[in-house]
Coordinates of C-alpha atoms in Angstrom, one line a residue:
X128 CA 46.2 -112.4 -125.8
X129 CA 45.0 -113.4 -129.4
X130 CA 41.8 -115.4 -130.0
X131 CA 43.1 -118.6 -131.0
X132 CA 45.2 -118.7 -128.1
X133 CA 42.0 -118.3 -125.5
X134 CA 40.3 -120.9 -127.7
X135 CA 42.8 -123.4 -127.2
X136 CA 43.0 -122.0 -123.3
X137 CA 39.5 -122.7 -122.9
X138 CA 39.0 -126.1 -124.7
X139 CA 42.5 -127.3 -122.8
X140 CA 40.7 -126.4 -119.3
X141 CA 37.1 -128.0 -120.3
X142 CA 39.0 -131.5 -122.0
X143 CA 42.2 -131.8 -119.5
X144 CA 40.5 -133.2 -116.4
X145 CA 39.3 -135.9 -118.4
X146 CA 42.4 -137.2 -120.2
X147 CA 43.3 -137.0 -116.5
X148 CA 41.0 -139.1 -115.2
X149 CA 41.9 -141.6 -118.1
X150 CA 45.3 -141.5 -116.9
X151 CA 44.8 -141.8 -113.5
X152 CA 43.6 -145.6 -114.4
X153 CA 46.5 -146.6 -116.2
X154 CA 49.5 -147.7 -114.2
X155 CA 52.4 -145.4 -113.2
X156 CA 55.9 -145.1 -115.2
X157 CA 58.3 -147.1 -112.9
X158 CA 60.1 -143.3 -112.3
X159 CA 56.8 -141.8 -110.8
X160 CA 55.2 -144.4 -108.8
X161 CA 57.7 -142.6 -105.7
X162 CA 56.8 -144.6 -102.7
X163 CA 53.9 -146.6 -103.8
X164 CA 51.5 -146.8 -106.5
X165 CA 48.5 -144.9 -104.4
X166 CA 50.9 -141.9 -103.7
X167 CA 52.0 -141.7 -107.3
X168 CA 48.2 -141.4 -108.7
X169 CA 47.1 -139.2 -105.5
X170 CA 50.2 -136.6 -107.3
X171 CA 48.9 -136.9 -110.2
X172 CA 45.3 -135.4 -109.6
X173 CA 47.5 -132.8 -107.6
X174 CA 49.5 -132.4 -110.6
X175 CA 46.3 -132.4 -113.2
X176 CA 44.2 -129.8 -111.5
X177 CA 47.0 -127.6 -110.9
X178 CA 47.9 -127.3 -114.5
X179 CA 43.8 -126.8 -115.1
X180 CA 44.3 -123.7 -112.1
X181 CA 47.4 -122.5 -113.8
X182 CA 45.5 -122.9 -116.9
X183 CA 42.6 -120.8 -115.9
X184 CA 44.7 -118.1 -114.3
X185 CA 46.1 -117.6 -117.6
X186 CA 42.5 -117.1 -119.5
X187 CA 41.5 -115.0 -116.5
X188 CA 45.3 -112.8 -117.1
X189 CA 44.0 -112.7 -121.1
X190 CA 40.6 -111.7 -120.6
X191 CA 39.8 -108.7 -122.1
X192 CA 38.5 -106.8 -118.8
X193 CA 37.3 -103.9 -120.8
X194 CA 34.8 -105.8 -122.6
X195 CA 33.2 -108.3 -119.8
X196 CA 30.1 -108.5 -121.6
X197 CA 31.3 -110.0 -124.5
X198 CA 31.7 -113.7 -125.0
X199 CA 35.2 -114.7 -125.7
X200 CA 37.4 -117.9 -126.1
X201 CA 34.8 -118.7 -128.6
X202 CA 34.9 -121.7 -130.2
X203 CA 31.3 -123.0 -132.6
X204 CA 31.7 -126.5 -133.8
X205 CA 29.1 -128.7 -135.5
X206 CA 28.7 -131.9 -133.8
X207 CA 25.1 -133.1 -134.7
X208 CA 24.1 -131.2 -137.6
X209 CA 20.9 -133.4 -137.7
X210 CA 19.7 -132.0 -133.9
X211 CA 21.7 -128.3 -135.1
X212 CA 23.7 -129.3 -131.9
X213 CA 27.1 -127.5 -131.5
X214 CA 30.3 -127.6 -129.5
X215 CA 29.9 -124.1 -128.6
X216 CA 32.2 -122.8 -126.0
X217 CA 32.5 -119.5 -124.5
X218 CA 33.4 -117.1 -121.3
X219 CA 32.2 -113.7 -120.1
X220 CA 32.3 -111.9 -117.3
X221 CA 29.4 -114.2 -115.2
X222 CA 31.3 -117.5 -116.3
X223 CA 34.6 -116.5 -116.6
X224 CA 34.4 -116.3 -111.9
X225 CA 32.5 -119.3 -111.7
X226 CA 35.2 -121.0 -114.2
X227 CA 38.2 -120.0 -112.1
X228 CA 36.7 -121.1 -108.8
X229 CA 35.8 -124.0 -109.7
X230 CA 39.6 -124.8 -110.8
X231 CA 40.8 -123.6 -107.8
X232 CA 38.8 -125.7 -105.1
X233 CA 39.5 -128.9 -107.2
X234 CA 43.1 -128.3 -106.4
X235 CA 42.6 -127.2 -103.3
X236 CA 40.5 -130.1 -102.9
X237 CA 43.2 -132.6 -104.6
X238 CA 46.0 -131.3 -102.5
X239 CA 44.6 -131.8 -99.3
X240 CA 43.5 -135.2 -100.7
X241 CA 47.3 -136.2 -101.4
X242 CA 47.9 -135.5 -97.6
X243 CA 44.6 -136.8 -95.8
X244 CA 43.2 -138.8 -98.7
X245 CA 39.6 -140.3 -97.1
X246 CA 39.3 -143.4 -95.8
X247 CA 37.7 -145.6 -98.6
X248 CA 38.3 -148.2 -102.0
X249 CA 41.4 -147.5 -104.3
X250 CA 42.9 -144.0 -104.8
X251 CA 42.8 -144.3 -108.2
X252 CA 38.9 -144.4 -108.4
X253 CA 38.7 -141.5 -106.1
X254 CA 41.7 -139.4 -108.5
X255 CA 39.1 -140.3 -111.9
X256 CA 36.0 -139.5 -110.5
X257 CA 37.4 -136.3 -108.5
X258 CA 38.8 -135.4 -112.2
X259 CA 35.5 -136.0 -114.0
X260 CA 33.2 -134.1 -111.7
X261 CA 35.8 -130.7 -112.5
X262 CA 35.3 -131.5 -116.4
X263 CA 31.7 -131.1 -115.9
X264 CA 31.9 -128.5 -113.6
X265 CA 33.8 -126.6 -115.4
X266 CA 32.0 -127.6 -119.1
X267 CA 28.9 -126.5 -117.4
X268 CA 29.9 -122.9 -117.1
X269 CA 31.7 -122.8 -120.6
X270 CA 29.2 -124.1 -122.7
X271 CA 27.0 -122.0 -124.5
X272 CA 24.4 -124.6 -126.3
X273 CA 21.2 -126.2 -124.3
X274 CA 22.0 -129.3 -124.8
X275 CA 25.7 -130.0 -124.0
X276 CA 24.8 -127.6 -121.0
X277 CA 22.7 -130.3 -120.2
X278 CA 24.4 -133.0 -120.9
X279 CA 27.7 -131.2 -118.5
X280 CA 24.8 -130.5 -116.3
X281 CA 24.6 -134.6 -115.7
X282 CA 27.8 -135.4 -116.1
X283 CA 28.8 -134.6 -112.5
X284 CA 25.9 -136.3 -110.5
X285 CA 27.7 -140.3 -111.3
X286 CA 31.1 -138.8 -109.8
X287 CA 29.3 -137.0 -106.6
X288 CA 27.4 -140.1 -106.0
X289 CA 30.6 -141.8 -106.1
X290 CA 32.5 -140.2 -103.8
X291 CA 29.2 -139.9 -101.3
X292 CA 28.4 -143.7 -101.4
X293 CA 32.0 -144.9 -101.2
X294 CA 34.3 -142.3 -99.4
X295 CA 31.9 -141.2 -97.3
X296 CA 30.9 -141.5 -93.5
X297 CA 27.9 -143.1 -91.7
X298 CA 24.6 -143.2 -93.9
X299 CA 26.3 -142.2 -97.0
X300 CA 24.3 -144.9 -99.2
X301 CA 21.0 -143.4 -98.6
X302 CA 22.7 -139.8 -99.0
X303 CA 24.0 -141.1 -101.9
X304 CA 20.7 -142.4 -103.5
X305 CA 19.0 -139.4 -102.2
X306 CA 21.7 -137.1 -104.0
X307 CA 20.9 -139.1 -107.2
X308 CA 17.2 -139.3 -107.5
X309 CA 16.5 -136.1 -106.6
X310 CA 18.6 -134.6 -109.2
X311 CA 18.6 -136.5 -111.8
X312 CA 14.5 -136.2 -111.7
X313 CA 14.9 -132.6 -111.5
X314 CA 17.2 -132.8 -114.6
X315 CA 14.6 -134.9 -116.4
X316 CA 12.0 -132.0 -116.0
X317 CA 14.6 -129.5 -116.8
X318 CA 15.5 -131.5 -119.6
X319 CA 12.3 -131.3 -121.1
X320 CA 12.0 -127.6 -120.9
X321 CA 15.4 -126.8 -122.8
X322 CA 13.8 -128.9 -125.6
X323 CA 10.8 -127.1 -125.5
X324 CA 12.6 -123.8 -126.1
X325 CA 15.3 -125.3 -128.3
X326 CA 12.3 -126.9 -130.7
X327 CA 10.2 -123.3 -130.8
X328 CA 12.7 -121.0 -131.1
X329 CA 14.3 -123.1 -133.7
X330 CA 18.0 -123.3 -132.2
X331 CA 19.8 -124.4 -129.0
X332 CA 22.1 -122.0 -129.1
X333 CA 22.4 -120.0 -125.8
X334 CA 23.8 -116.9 -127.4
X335 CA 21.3 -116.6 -130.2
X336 CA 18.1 -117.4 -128.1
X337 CA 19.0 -114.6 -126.1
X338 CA 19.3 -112.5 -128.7
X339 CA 16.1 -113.2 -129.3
X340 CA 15.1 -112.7 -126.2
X341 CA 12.0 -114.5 -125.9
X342 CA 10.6 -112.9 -129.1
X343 CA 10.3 -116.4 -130.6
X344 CA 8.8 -118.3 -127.9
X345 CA 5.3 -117.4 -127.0
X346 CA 4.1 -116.4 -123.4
X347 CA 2.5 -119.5 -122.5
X348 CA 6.1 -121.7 -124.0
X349 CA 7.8 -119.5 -122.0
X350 CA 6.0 -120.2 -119.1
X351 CA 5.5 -124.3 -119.7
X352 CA 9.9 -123.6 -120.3
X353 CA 10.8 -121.2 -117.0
X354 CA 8.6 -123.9 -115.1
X355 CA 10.0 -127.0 -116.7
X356 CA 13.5 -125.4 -116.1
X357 CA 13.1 -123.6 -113.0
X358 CA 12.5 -127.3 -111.4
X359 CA 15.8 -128.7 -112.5
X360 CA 18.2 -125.5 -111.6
X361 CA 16.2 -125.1 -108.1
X362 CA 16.9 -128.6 -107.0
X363 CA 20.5 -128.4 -107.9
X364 CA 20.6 -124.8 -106.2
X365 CA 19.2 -125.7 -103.5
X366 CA 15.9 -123.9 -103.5
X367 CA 13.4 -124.7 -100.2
X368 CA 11.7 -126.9 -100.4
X369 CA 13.7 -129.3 -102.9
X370 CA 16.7 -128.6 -100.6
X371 CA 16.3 -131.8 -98.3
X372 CA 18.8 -134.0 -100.4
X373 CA 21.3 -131.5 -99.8
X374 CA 22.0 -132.0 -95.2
X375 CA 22.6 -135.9 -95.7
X376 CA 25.3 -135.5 -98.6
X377 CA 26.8 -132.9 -96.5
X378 CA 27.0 -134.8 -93.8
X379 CA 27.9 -138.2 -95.4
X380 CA 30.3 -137.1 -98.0
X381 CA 34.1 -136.6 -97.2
X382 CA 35.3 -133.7 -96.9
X383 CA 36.7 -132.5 -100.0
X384 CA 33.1 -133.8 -101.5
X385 CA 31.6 -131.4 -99.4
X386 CA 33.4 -128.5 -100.6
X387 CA 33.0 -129.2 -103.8
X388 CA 29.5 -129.8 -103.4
X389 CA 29.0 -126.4 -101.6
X390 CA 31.8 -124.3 -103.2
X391 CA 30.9 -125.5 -107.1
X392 CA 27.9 -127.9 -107.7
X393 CA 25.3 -125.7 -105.8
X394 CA 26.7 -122.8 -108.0
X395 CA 25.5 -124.9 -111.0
X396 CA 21.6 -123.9 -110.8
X397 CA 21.5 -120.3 -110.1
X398 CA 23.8 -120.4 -112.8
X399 CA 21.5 -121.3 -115.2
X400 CA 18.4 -119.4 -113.9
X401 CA 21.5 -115.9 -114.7
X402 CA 22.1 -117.5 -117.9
X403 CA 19.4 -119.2 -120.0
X404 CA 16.1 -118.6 -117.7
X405 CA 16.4 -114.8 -117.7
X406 CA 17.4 -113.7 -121.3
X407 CA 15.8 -116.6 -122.8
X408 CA 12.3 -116.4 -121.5
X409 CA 12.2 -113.0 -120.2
X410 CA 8.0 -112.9 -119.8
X411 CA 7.9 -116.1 -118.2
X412 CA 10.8 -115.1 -115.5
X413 CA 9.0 -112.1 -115.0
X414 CA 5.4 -114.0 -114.0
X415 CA 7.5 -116.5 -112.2
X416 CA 9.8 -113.9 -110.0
X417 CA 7.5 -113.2 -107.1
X418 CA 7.3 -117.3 -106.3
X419 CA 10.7 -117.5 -107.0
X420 CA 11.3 -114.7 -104.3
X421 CA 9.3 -115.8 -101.9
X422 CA 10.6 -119.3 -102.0
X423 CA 14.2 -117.9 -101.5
X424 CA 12.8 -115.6 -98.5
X425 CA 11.5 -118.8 -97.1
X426 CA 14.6 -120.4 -97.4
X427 CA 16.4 -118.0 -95.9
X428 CA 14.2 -117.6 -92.2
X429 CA 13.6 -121.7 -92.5
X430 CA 17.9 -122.2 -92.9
X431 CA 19.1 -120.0 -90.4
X432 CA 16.0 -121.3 -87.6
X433 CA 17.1 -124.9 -88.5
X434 CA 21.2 -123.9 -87.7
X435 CA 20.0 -122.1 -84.7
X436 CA 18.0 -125.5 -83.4
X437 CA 21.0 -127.6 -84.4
X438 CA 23.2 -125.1 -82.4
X439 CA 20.8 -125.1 -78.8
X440 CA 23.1 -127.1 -76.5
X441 CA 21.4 -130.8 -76.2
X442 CA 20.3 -130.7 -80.1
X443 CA 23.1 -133.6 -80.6
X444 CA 23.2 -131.2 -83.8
X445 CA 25.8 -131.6 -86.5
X446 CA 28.3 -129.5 -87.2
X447 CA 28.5 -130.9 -91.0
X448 CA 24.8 -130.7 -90.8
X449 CA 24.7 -127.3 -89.5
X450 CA 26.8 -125.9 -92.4
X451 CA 24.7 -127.4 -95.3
X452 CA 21.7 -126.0 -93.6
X453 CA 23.6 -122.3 -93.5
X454 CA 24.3 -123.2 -97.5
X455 CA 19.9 -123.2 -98.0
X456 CA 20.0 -119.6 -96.2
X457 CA 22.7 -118.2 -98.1
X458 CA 21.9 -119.5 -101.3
X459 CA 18.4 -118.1 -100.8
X460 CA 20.0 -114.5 -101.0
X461 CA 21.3 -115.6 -104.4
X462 CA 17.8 -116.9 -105.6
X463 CA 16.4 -113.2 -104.3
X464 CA 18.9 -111.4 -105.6
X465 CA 17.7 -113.0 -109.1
X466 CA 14.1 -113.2 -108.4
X467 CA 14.4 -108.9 -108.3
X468 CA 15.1 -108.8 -112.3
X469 CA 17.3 -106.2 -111.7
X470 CA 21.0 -105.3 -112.5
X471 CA 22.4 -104.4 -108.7
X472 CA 20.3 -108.2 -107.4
X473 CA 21.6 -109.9 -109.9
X474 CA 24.8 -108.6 -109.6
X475 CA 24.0 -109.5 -105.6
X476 CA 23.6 -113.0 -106.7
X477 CA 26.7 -113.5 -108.4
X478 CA 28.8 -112.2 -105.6
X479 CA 26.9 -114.0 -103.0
X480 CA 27.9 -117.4 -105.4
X481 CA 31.4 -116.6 -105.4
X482 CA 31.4 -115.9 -101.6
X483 CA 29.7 -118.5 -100.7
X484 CA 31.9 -120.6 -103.1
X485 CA 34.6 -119.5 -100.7
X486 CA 33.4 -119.4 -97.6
X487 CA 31.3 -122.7 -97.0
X488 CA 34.5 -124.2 -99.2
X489 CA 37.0 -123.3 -96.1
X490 CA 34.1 -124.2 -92.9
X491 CA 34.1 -127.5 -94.5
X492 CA 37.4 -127.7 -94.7
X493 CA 37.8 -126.6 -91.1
X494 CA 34.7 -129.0 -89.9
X495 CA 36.6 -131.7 -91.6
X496 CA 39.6 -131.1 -89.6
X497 CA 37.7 -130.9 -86.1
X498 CA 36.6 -134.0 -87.3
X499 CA 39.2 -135.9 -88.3
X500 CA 40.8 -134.5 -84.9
X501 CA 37.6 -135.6 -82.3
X502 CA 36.6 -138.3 -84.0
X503 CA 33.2 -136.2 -84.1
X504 CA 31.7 -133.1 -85.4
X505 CA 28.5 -133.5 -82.7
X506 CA 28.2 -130.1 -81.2
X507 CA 27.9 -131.5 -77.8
X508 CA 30.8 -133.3 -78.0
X509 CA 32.9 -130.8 -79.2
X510 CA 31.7 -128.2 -76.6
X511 CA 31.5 -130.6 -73.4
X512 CA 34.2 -130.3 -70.5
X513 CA 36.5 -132.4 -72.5
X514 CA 35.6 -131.0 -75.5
X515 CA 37.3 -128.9 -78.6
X516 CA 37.8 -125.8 -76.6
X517 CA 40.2 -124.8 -80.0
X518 CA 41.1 -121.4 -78.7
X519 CA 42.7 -123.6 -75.9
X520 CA 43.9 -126.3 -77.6
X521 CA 44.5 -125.5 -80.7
X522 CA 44.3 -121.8 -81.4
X523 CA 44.9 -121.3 -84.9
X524 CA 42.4 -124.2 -86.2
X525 CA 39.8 -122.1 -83.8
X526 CA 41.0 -118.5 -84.8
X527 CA 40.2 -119.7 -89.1
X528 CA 36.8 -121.3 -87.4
X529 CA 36.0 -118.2 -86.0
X530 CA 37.4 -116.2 -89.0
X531 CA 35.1 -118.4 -91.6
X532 CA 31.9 -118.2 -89.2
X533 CA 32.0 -114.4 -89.1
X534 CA 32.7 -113.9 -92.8
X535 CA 29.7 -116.4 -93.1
X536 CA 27.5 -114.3 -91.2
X537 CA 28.3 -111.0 -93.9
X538 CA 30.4 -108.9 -91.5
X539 CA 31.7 -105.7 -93.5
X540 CA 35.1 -105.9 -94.8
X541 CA 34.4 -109.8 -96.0
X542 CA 32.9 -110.9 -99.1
X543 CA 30.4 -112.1 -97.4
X544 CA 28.6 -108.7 -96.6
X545 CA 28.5 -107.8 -100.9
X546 CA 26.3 -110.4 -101.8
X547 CA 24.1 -110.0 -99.6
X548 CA 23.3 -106.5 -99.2
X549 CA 23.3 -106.0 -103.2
X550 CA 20.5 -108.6 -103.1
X551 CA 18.3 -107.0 -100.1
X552 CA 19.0 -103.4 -102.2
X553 CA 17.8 -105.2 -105.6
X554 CA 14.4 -106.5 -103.6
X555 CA 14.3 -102.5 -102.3
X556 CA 13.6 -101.5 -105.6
X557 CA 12.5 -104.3 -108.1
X558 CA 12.3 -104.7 -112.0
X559 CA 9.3 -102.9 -113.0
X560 CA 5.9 -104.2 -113.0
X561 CA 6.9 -106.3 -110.0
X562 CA 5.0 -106.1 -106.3
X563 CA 7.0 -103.2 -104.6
X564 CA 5.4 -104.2 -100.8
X565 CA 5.6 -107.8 -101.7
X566 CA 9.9 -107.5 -102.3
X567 CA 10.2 -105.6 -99.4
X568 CA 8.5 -108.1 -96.8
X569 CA 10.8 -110.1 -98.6
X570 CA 13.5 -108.0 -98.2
X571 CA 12.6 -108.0 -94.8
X572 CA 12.8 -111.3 -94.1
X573 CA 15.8 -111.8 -95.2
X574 CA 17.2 -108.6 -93.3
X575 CA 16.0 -111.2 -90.4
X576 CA 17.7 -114.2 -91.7
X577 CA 21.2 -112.0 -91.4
X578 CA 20.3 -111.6 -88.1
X579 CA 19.7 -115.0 -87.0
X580 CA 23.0 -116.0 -88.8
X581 CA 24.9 -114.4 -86.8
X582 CA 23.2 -115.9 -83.6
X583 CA 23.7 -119.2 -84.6
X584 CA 27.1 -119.0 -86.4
X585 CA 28.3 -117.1 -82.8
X586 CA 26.8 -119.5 -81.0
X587 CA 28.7 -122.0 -83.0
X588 CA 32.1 -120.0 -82.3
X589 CA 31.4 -119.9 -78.6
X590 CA 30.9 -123.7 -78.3
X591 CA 33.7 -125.5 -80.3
X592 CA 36.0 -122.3 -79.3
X593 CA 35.5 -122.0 -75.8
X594 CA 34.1 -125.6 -75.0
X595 CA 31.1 -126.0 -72.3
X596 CA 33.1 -124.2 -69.4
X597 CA 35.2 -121.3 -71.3
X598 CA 37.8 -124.1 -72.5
X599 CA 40.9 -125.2 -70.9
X600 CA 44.4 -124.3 -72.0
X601 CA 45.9 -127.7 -71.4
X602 CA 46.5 -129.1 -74.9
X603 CA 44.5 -132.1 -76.3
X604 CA 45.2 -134.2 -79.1
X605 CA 42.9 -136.1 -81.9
X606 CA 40.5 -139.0 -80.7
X607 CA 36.9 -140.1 -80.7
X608 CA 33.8 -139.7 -78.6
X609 CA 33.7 -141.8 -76.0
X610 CA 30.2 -143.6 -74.6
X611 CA 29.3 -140.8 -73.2
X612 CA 29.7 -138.5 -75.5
X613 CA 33.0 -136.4 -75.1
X614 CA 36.2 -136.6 -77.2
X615 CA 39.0 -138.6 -75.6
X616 CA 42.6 -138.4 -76.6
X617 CA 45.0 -140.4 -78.8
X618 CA 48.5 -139.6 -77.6
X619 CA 50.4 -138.7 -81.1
X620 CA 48.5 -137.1 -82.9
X621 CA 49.1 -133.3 -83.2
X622 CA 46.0 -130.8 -82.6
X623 CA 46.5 -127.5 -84.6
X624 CA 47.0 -126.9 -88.4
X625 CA 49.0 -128.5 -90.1
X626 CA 51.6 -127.5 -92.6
X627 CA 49.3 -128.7 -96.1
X628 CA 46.4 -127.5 -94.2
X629 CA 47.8 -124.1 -94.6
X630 CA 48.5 -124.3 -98.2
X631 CA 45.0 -125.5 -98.9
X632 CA 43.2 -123.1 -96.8
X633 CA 45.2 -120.1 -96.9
X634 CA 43.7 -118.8 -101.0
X635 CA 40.1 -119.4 -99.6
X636 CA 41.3 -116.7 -96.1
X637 CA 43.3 -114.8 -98.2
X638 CA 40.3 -114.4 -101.5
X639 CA 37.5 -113.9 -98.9
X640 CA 39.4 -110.8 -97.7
X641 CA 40.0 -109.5 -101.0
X642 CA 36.8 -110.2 -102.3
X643 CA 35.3 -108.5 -99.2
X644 CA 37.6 -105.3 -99.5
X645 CA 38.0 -104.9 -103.0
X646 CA 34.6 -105.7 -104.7
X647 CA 35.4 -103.8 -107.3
X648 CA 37.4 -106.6 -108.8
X649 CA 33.9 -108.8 -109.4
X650 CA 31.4 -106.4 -109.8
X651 CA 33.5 -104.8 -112.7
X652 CA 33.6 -108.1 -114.7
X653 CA 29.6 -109.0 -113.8
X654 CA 28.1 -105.9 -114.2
X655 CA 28.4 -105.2 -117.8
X656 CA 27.5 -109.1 -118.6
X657 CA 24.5 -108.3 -116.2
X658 CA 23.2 -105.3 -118.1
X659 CA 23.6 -107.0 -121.7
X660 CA 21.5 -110.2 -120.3
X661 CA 18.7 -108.3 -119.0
X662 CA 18.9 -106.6 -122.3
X663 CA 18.8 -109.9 -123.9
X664 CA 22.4 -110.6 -125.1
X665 CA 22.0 -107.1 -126.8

């Protein structure tokens, strides 16, 4: 495919969502409103974010494989000349993943919405704002200056607070405000560190500062920049201990806001550490690395110990809850995996993103439906005598619970495991002049935190699948918890997965099996974009 054509590819995937969202506002031709004017603009975001999925399956197809590290679908626009800020857009082999992922969960995410759209003010609101947070999604991981990285950076924390403080379940107001303040005074420190190093090394341009690879900024900028930075991304990341915004949005937002806040917005710092932190101030991510690593260690051990608590029968733990405390573990392999400087972590750390992308994108999905089923997603609810039992009752919901809890835990053969164990091998053997002993306690630990993810996420398995006394066969259908504090039936409502369910689940199963057999198919697109950062865009 020619140039021009992936330019106009890329800008059309960055700029649709938001005429979208314009659209969404205005009312419906009388031949599309179909039944009402709710179910006409609910198609519509269905219809939007498919043709951005299409859209990005075609700049994926045109792609030229063979050169990954190379940035393509280039486009370099002045916009302020004044500032030397451009509209300078781009995709390479540790974008381009992120970029199609993110496309594909907003659909996924808008489809299932046009089905079960949450309970909440007017679908139009929810279509924009759903819209708006893909645009910035997306623009984040296209962009190639500091400051309209930045500026996509924000854009998505008004449309996430949104859908958290008006769509969501109890509590969501204080999740909400938590959600806001937290990042948005992360973003103000980080903010000040990308002008730092866009003022001293005389551009904002990502490409050309890490061509210059630090060799502009001096060591004690860099460091005053990586720390300035490092603040922003880790928040947004979530690093431990700035993660404690993150298990109230979980378990506030609707569903489809909590796969898109696990499966995309988490993936938006650890981006940026991978892409402006590393080849941009290589000496101060060097200094910085061993903190960095044993913060993600830390993370790791202090996620999994929390699941396991919320797991213990009595806990009253959270199922949602439970899951966004997994996402701190897991994203703590990615933040190691980066900390090691080193081609096979970092390579670690973009595979864990994309898994993790996937996987925590389907167990919310499926703790969504357990939810909207039982009228709860209280563990000892759902595994009490009149429980979930879902093996029982409804087998295939509990057969993909079980499925997305054992590719959570990084069984071989899902694309769990990758991630992972590239990360643990990069802490074996870390970038030179790093502690050797220090990365492998680190390494260590989180050998341990695999461990105790598997404890809790089977202990997870064997409560909501088998129920308190092995389950019972006899069917149950949807309802709410009762006084005491057990799901009771509502006769009519069916139990197992439903026909849209399928379509909206089934790329996440059938991707995580891919992704865990064929690894190849990543790792050949991140590796050489991995080796020409760490060389300093050389």
């Amino acid at each position: 495919m020619s140039h021009t054509a992936l330019q106009y590819l890329l800008a059309a995937i960055v700029v649709l969502p938001l005429v979208g969202a314009v659209a969404s506002l205005l009312p419906a031709p009388p031949g599309l409103k179909g039944k009402s004017p709710e179910q006409a603009v609910l198609r519509h975001g269905v219809t939007v974010t498919g043709a951005v999925l299409a859209l990005s399956i075609a700049l994926a197809a045109g792609f030229d494989h063979g050169s990954p590290a190379r940035m393509q679908a280039t486009t370099d626009i002045s916009w302020i000349p004044a500032l030397n800020i451009r509209i300078h857009l781009g995709v390479d082999g540790v974008s381009l993943p992120l970029l199609v992922l993110t496309a594909l969960l907003t659909f996924l995410c808008a489809l299932y919405s046009y089905f079960k759209m949450p309970s909440g003010p007017s679908p139009k609101a929810f279509v924009a704002l759903l819209l708006v947070l893909e645009s910035g999604t997306l623009a984040t991981f296209a962009v190639l200056d500091l400051m309209l990285f930045f500026l996509a950076f924000e854009m998505v924390l008004i449309p996430m607070y949104f859908l958290i403080a008006r769509w969501g379940g109890e509590g969501r107001e204080r999740a909400a405000w938590r959600f806001i303040l937290y990042t948005l005074l992360g973003s103000v420190v980080m903010l000040l560190g990308l002008l730092l190093v866009g003022i001293k090394g005389g551009t904002f341009d990502m490409v050309a500062l890490a061509t210059d690879n630090g060799s502009k900024l001096s060591r004690t900028t860099q460091l005053i920049a990586v720390l300035a930075i490092g603040i922003g991304l880790a928040v947004k990341a979530p690093m431990w201990p700035l993660h404690s915004w993150l298990p109230d949005a979980h378990t506030a937002a609707p569903t489809v806001g909590s796969v898109l806040l696990a499966g995309v917005l988490l993936k938006m710092g650890t981006y940026g550490f991978v892409r402006i932190v590393l080849p941009i101030a290589p000496d101060g991510a060097h200094a910085f690395a061993p903190y960095l690593a044993a913060l993600a260690a830390a993370g790791i051990i202090y996620g999994s110990l929390v699941c396991l608590k919320l797991a213990r029968r009595g806990a009253k733990g959270d199922l949602k809850r439970l899951i966004a405390y997994s996402s701190v573990g897991h994203m703590g392999f990615v933040l190691l995996g980066i900390a090691t400087l080193t081609p096979t972590g970092l390579n670690g750390a973009l595979f864990a993103n994309i898994a993790h992308g996937l996987i925590t994108g389907l167990l919310f999905f499926l703790v969504g439906a357990v939810k909207d089923r039982y009228g709860t997603s209280d563990l000892d609810a759902l595994s009490g005598r009149t429980g979930a039992a879902l093996y029982g009752k409804a087998p295939r919901l509990g057969g993909l619970l079980a499925f997305g809890a054992i590719a959570s835990l990084g069984l071989p053969g899902l694309a769990g495991f990758w991630g992972e164990m590239l990360a643990m091998f990069g802490a074996f053997r870390p970038a030179e002049g790093l502690s050797r002993p220090a990365f492998l306690t680190f390494m260590a630990l989180a050998g341990l935190g695999t461990l105790l993810t598997a404890a809790y996420m089977l202990v997870v398995v064997r409560r909501v699948c088998m129920g308190g006394n092995g389950g019972s066969t006899r069917p149950q259908l949807a309802g709410a918890a009762d006084a005491t504090g057990t799901a009771e039936p509502v006769p009519g409502v069916p139990v197992d997965v439903r026909s849209y369910e399928f379509a909206a689940w089934t790329p996440l199963v059938a991707l995580t099996v891919l992704a865990g057999l064929w690894p190849a198919a990543l790792l050949g697109l991140t590796d050489p974009a991995v080796q020409q950062l760490l060389r300093g865009g050389k």
